[in-house]
CSV table of N, CA and C in Angstrom, one decimal:
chain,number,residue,atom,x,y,z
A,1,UNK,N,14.7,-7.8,-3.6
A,1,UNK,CA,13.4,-8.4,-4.0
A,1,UNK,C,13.1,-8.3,-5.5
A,2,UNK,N,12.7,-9.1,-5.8
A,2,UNK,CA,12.2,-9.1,-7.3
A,2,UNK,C,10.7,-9.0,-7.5
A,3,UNK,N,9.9,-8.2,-8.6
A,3,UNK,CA,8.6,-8.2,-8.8
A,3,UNK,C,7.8,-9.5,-8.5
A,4,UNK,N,8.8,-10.9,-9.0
A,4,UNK,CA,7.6,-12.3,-8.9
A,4,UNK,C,7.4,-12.2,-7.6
A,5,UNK,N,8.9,-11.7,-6.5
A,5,UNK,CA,8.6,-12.2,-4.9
A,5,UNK,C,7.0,-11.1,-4.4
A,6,UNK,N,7.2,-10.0,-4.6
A,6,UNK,CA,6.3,-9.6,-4.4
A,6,UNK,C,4.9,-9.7,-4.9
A,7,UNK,N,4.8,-9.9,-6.0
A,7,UNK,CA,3.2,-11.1,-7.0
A,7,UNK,C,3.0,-12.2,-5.5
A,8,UNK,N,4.1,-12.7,-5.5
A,8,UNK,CA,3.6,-13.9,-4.6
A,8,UNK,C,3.6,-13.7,-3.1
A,9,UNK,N,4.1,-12.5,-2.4
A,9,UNK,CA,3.6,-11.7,-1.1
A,9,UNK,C,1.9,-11.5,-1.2
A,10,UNK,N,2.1,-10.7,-2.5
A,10,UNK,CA,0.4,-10.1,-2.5
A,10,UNK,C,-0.6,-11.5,-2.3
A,11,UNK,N,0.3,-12.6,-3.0
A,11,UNK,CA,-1.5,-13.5,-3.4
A,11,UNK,C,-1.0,-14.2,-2.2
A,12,UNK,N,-0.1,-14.4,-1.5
A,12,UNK,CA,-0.3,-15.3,0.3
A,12,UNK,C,-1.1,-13.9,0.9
A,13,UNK,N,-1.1,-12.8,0.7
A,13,UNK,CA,-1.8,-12.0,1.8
A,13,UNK,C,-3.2,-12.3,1.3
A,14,UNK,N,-3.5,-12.5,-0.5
A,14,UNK,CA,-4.9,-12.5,-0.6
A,14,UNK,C,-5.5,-14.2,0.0
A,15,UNK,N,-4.3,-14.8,0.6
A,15,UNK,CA,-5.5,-15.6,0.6
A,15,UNK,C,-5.1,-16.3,2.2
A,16,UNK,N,-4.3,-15.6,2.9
A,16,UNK,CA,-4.2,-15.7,4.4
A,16,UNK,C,-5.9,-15.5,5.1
A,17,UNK,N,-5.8,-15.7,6.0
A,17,UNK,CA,-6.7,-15.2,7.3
A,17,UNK,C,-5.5,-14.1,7.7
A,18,UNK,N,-7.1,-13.3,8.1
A,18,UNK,CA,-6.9,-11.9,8.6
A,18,UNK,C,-6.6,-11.4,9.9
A,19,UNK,N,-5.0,-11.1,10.5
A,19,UNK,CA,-4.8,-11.2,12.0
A,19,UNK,C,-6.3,-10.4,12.9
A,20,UNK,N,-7.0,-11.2,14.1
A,20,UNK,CA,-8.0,-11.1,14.9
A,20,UNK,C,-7.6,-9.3,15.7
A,21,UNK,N,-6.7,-9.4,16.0
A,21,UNK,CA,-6.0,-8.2,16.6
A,21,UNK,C,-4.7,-7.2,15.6
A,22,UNK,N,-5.0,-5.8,16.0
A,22,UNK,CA,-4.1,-5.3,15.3
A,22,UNK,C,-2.6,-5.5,15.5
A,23,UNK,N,-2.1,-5.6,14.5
A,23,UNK,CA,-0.5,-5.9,14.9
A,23,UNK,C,0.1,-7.0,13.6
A,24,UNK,N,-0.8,-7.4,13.1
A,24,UNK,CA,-0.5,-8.7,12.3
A,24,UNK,C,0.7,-9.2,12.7
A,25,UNK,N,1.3,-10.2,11.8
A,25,UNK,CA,2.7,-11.1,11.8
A,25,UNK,C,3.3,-10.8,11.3
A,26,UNK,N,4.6,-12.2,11.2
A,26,UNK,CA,5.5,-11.9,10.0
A,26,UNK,C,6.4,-10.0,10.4
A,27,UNK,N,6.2,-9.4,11.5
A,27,UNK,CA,7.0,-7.7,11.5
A,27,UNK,C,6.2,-7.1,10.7
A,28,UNK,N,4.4,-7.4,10.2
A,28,UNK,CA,4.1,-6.5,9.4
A,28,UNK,C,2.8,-5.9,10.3
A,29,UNK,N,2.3,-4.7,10.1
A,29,UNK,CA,1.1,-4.3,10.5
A,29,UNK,C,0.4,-4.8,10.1
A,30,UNK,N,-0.8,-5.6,10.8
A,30,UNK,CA,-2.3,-5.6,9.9
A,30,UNK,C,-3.2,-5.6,11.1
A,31,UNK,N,-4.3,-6.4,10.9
A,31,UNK,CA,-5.7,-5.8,11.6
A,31,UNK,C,-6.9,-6.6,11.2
A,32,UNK,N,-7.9,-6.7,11.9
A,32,UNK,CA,-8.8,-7.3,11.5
A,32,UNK,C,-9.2,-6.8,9.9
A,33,UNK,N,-9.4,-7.6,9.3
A,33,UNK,CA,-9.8,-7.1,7.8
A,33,UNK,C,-8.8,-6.5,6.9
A,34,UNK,N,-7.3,-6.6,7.5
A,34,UNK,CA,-6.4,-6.0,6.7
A,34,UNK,C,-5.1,-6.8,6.8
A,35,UNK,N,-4.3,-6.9,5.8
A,35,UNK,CA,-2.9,-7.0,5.9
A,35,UNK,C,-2.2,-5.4,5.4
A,36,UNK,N,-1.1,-5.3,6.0
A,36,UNK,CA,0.0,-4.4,5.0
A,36,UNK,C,1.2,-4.6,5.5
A,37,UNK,N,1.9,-4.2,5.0
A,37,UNK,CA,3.1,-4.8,3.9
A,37,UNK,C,4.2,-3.7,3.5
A,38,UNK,N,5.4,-3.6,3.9
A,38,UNK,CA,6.2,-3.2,2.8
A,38,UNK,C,6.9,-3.9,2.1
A,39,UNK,N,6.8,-2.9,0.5
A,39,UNK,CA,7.5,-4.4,-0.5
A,39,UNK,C,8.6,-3.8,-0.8
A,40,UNK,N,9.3,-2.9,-0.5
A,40,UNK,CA,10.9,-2.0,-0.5
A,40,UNK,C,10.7,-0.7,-0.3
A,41,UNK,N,12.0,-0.7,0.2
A,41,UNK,CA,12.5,0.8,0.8
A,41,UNK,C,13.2,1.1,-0.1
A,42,UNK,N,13.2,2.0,-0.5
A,42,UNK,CA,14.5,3.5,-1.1
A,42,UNK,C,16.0,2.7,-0.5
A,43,UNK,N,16.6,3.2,-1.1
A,43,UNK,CA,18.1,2.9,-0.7
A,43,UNK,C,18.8,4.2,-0.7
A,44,UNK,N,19.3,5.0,-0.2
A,44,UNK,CA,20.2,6.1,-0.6
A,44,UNK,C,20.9,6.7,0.9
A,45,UNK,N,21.7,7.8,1.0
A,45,UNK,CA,22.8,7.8,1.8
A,45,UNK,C,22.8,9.1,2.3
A,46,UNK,N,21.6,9.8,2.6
A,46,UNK,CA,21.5,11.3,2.9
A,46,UNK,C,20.3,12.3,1.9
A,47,UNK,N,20.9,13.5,2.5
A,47,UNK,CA,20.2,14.4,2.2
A,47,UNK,C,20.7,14.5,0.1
A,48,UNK,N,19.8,15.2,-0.1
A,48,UNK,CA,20.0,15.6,-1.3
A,48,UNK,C,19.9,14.7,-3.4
A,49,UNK,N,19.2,13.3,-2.6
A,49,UNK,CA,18.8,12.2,-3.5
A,49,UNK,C,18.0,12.0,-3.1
A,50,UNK,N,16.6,12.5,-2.8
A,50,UNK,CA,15.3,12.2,-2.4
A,50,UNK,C,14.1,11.8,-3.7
A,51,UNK,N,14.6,12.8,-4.3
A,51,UNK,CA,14.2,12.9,-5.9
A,51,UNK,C,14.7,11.4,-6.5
A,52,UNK,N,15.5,10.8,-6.6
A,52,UNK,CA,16.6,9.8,-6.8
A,52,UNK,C,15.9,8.7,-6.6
A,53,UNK,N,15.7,8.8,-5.1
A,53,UNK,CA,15.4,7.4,-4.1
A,53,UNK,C,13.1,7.2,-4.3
A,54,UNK,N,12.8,8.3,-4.6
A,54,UNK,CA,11.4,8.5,-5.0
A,54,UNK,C,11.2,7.9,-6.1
A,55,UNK,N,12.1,8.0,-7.1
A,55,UNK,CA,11.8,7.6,-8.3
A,55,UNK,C,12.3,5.9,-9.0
A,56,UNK,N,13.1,5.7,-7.7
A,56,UNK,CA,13.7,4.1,-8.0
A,56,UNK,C,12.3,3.6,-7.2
A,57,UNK,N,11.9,3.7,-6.2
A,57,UNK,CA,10.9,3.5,-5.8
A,57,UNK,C,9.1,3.5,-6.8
A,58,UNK,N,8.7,4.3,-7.3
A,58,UNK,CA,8.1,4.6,-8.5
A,58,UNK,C,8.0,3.8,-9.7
A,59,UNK,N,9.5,3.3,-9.9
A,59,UNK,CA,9.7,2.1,-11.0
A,59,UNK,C,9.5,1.0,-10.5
A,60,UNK,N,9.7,0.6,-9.0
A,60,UNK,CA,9.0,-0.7,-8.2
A,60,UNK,C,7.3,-1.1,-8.3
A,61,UNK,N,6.8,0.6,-8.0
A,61,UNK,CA,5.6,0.5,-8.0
A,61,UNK,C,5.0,0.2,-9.5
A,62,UNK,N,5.4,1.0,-10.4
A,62,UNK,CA,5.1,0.9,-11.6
A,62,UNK,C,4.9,-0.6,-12.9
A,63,UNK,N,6.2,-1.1,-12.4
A,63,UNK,CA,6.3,-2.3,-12.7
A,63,UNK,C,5.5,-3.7,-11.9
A,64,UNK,N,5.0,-3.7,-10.7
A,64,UNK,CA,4.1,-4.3,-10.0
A,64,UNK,C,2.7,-4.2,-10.6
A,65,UNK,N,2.3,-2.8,-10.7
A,65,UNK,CA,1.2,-2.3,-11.0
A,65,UNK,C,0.7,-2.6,-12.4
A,66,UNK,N,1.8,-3.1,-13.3
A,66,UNK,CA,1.4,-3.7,-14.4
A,66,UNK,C,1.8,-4.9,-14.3
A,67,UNK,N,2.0,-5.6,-13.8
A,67,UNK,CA,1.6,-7.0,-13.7
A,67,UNK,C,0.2,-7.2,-13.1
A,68,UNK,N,0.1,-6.6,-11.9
A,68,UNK,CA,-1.5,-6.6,-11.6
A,68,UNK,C,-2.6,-6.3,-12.4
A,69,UNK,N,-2.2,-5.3,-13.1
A,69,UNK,CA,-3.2,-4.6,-14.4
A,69,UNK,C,-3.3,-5.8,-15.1
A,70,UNK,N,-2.4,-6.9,-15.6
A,70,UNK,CA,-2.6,-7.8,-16.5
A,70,UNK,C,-3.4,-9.2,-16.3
A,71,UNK,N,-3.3,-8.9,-14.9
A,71,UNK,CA,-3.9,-9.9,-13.8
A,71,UNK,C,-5.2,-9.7,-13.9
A,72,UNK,N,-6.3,-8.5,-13.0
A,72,UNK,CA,-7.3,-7.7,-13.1
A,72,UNK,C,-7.4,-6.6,-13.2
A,73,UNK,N,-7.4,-6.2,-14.6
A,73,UNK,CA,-7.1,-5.2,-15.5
A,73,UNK,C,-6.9,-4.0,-14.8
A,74,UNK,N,-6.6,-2.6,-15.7
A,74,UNK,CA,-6.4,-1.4,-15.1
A,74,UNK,C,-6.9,-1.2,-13.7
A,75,UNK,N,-6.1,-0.4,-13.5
A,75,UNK,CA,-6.0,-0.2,-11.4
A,75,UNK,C,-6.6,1.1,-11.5
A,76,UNK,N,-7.5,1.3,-10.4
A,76,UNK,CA,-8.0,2.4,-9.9
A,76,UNK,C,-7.1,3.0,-9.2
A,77,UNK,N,-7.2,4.3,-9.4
A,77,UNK,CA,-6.3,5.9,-8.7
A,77,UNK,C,-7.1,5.8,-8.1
A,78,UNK,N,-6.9,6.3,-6.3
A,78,UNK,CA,-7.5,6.5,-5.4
A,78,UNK,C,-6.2,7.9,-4.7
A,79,UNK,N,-7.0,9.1,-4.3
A,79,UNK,CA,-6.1,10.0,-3.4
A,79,UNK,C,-6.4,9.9,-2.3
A,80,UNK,N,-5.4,9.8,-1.1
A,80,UNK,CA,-5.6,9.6,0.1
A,80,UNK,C,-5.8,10.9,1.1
A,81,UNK,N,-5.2,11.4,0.3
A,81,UNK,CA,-5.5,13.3,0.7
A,81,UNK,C,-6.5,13.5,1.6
A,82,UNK,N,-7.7,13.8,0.8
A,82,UNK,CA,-9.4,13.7,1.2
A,82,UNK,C,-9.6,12.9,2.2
A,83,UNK,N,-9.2,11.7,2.2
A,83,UNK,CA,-9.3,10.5,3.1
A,83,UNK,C,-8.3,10.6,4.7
A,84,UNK,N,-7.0,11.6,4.6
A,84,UNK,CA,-6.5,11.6,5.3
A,84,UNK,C,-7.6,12.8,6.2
A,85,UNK,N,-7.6,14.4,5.5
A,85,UNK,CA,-8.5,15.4,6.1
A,85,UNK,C,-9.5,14.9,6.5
A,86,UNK,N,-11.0,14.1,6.1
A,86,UNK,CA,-11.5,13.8,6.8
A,86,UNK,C,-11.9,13.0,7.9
A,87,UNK,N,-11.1,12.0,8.1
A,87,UNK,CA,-10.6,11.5,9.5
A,87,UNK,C,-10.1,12.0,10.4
A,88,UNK,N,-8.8,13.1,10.2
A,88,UNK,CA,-9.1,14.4,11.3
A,88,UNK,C,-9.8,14.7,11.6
A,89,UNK,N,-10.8,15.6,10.5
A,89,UNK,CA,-11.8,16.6,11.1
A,89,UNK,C,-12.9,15.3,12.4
A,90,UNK,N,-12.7,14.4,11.7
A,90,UNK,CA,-13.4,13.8,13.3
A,90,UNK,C,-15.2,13.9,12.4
A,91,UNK,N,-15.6,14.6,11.2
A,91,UNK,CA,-16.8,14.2,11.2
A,91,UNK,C,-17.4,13.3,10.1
A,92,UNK,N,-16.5,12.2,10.2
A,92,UNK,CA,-16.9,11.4,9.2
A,92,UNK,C,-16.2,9.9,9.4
A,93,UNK,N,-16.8,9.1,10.2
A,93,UNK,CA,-15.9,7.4,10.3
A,93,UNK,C,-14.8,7.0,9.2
A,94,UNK,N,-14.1,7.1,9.0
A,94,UNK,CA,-13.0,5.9,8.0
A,94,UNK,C,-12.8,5.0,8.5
A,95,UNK,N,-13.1,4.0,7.8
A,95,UNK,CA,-12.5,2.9,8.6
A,95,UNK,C,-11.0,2.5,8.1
A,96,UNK,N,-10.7,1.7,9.6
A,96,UNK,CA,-9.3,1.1,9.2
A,96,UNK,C,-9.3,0.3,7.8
A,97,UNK,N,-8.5,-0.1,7.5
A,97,UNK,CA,-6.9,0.8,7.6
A,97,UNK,C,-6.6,2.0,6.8
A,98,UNK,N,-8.1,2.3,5.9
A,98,UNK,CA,-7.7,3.2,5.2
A,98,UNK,C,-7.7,4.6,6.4
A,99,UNK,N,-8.1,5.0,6.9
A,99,UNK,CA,-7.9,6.2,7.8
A,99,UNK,C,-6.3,6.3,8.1
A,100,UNK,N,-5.7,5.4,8.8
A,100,UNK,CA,-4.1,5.2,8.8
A,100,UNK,C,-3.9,5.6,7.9
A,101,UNK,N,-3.7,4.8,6.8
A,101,UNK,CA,-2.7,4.9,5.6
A,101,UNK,C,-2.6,6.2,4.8
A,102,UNK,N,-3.9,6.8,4.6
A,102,UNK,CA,-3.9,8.1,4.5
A,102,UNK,C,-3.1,9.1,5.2
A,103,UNK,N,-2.5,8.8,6.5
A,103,UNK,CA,-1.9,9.7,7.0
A,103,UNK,C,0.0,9.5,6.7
A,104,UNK,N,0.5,8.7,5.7
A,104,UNK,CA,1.1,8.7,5.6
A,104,UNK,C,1.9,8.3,3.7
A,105,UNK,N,0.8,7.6,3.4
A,105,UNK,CA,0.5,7.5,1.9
A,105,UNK,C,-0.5,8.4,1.7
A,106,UNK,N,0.2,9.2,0.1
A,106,UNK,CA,-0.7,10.2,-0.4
A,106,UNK,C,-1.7,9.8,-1.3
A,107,UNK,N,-1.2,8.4,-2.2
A,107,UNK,CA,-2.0,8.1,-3.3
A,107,UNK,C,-2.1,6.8,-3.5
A,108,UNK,N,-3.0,5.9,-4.0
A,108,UNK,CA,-2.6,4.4,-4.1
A,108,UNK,C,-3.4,4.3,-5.5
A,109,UNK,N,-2.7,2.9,-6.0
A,109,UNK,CA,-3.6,1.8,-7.4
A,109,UNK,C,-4.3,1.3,-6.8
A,110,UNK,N,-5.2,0.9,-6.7
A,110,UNK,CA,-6.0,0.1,-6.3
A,110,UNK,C,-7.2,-1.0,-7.4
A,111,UNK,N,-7.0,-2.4,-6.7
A,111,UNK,CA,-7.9,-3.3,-7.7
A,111,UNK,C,-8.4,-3.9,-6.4
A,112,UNK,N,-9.5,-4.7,-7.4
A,112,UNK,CA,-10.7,-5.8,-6.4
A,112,UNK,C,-10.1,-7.3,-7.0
A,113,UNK,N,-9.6,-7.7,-6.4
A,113,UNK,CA,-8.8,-9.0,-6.6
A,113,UNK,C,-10.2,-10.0,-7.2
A,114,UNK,N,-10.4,-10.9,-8.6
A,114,UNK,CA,-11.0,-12.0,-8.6
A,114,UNK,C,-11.0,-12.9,-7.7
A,115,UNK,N,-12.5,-13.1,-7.5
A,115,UNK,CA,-12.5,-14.4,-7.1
A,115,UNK,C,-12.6,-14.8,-5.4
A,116,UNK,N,-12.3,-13.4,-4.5
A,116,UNK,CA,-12.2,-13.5,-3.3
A,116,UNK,C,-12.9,-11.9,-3.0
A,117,UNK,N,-13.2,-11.2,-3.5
A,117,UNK,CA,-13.7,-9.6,-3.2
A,117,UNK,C,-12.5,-8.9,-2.2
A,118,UNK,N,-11.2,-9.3,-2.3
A,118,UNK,CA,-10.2,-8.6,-1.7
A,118,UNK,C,-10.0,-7.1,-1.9
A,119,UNK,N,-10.1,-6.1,-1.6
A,119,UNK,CA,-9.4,-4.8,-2.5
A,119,UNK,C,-7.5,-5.2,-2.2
A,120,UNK,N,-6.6,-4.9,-3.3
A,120,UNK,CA,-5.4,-4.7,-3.2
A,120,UNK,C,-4.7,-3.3,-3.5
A,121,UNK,N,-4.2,-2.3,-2.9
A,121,UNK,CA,-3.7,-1.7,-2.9
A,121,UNK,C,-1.9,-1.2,-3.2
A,122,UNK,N,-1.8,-0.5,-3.9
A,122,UNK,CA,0.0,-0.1,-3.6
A,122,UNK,C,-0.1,1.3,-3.4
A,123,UNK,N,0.5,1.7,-2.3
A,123,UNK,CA,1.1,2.9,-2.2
A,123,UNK,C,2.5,3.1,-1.8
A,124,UNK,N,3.1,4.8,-2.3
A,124,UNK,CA,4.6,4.7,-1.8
A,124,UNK,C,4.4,6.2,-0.3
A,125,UNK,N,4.6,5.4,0.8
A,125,UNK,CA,4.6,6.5,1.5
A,125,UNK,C,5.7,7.2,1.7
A,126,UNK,N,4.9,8.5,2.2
A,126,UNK,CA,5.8,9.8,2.6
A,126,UNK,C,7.0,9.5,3.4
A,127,UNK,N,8.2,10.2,2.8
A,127,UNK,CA,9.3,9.6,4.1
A,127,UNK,C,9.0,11.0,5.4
A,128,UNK,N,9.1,10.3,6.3
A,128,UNK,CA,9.4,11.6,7.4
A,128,UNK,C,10.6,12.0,7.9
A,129,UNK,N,11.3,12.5,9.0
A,129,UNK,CA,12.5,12.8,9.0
A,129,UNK,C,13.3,11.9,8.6
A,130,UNK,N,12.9,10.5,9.5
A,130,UNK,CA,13.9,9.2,9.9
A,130,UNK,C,13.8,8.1,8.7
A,131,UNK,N,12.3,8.3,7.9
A,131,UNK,CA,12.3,7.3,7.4
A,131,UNK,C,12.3,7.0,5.5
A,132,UNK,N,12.7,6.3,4.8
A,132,UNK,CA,12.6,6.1,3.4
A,132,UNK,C,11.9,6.2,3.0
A,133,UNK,N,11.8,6.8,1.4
A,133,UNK,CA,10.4,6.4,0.9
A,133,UNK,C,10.3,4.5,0.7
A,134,UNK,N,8.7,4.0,1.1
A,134,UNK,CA,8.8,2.4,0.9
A,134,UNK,C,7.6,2.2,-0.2
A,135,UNK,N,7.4,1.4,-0.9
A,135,UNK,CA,6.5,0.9,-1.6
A,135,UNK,C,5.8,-0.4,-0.5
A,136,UNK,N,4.5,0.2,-0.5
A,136,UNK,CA,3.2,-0.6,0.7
A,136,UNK,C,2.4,-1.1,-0.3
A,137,UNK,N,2.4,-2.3,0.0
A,137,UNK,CA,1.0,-3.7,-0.1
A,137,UNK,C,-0.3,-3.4,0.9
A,138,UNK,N,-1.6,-3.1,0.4
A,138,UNK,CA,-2.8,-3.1,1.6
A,138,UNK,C,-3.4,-4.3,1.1
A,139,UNK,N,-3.9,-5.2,1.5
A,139,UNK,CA,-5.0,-6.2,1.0
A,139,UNK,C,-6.3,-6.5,2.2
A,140,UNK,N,-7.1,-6.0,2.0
A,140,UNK,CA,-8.2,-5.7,2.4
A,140,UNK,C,-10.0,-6.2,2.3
A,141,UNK,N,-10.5,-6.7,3.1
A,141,UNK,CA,-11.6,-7.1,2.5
A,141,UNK,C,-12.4,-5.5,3.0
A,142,UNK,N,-12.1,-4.5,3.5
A,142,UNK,CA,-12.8,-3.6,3.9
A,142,UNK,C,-12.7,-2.3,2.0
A,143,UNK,N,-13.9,-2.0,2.1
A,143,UNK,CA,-14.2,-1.3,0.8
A,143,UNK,C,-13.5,0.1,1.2
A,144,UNK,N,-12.9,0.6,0.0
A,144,UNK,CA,-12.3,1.9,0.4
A,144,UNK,C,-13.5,3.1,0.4
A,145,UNK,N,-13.5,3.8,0.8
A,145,UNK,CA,-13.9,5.0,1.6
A,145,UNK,C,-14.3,6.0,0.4
């Protein structure tokens, strides 16, 4: 995939209708009020290039993230951390999708898209045993947390 393909992922999600039921299309999760998205996986062949595969990843994000910046200017840091702990503890609502995502993304860019009050997000989530690190698309009319 190339950065334009992904520019032009993000702006069909910003201007789709929002799947009624969770599960979205297309093989992707989404939800009432949400699309998400992976826009690449890590490539690598085992243990011991994690570091490697994080950081080819990281130049995906990075390079997106200033196209967007040039789009609607500098991207808000948001930690998902906070966001993930208090949705456990059970005393405080999150709403989807940000409650998810937190539990598997640690940090995202985030901007308010012109023109439609979208939030767009990129995060690269945690790999677990089985899985890559991926760089994730959120587009959202729901305000983050």
């Amino acid at each position: 995939m190339t950065i334009a393909r992904h520019l032009a992922t993000i702006d069909r999600l910003c201007s789709e209708d929002f799947p009624l039921e969770h599960g979205g299309s297309f093989g992707s999760p989404g939800g009432p009020g949400y699309h998400l998205v992976e826009l690449e996986r890590s490539a690598g062949s085992g243990e011991g290039d994690d570091r490697e595969r994080e950081e080819q990843i990281e130049a995906w994000r990075e390079g997106l993230a200033q196209r967007l910046a040039d789009r609607w200017g500098e991207q808000g840091h948001m930690s998902l951390d906070g966001v993930f702990l208090r949705a456990q503890q059970g005393d405080e609502h999150i709403p989807e999708p940000w409650a998810s995502l937190g539990a598997y993304v640690r940090n995202v860019y985030v901007w308010q898209a012109h023109g439609d009050g979208r939030w767009v997000a990129l995060g690269i989530s945690r790999p677990g045993v089985y899985r890559e690190f991926s760089l994730l698309a959120l587009v959202t009319e729901i305000d983050p947390p």
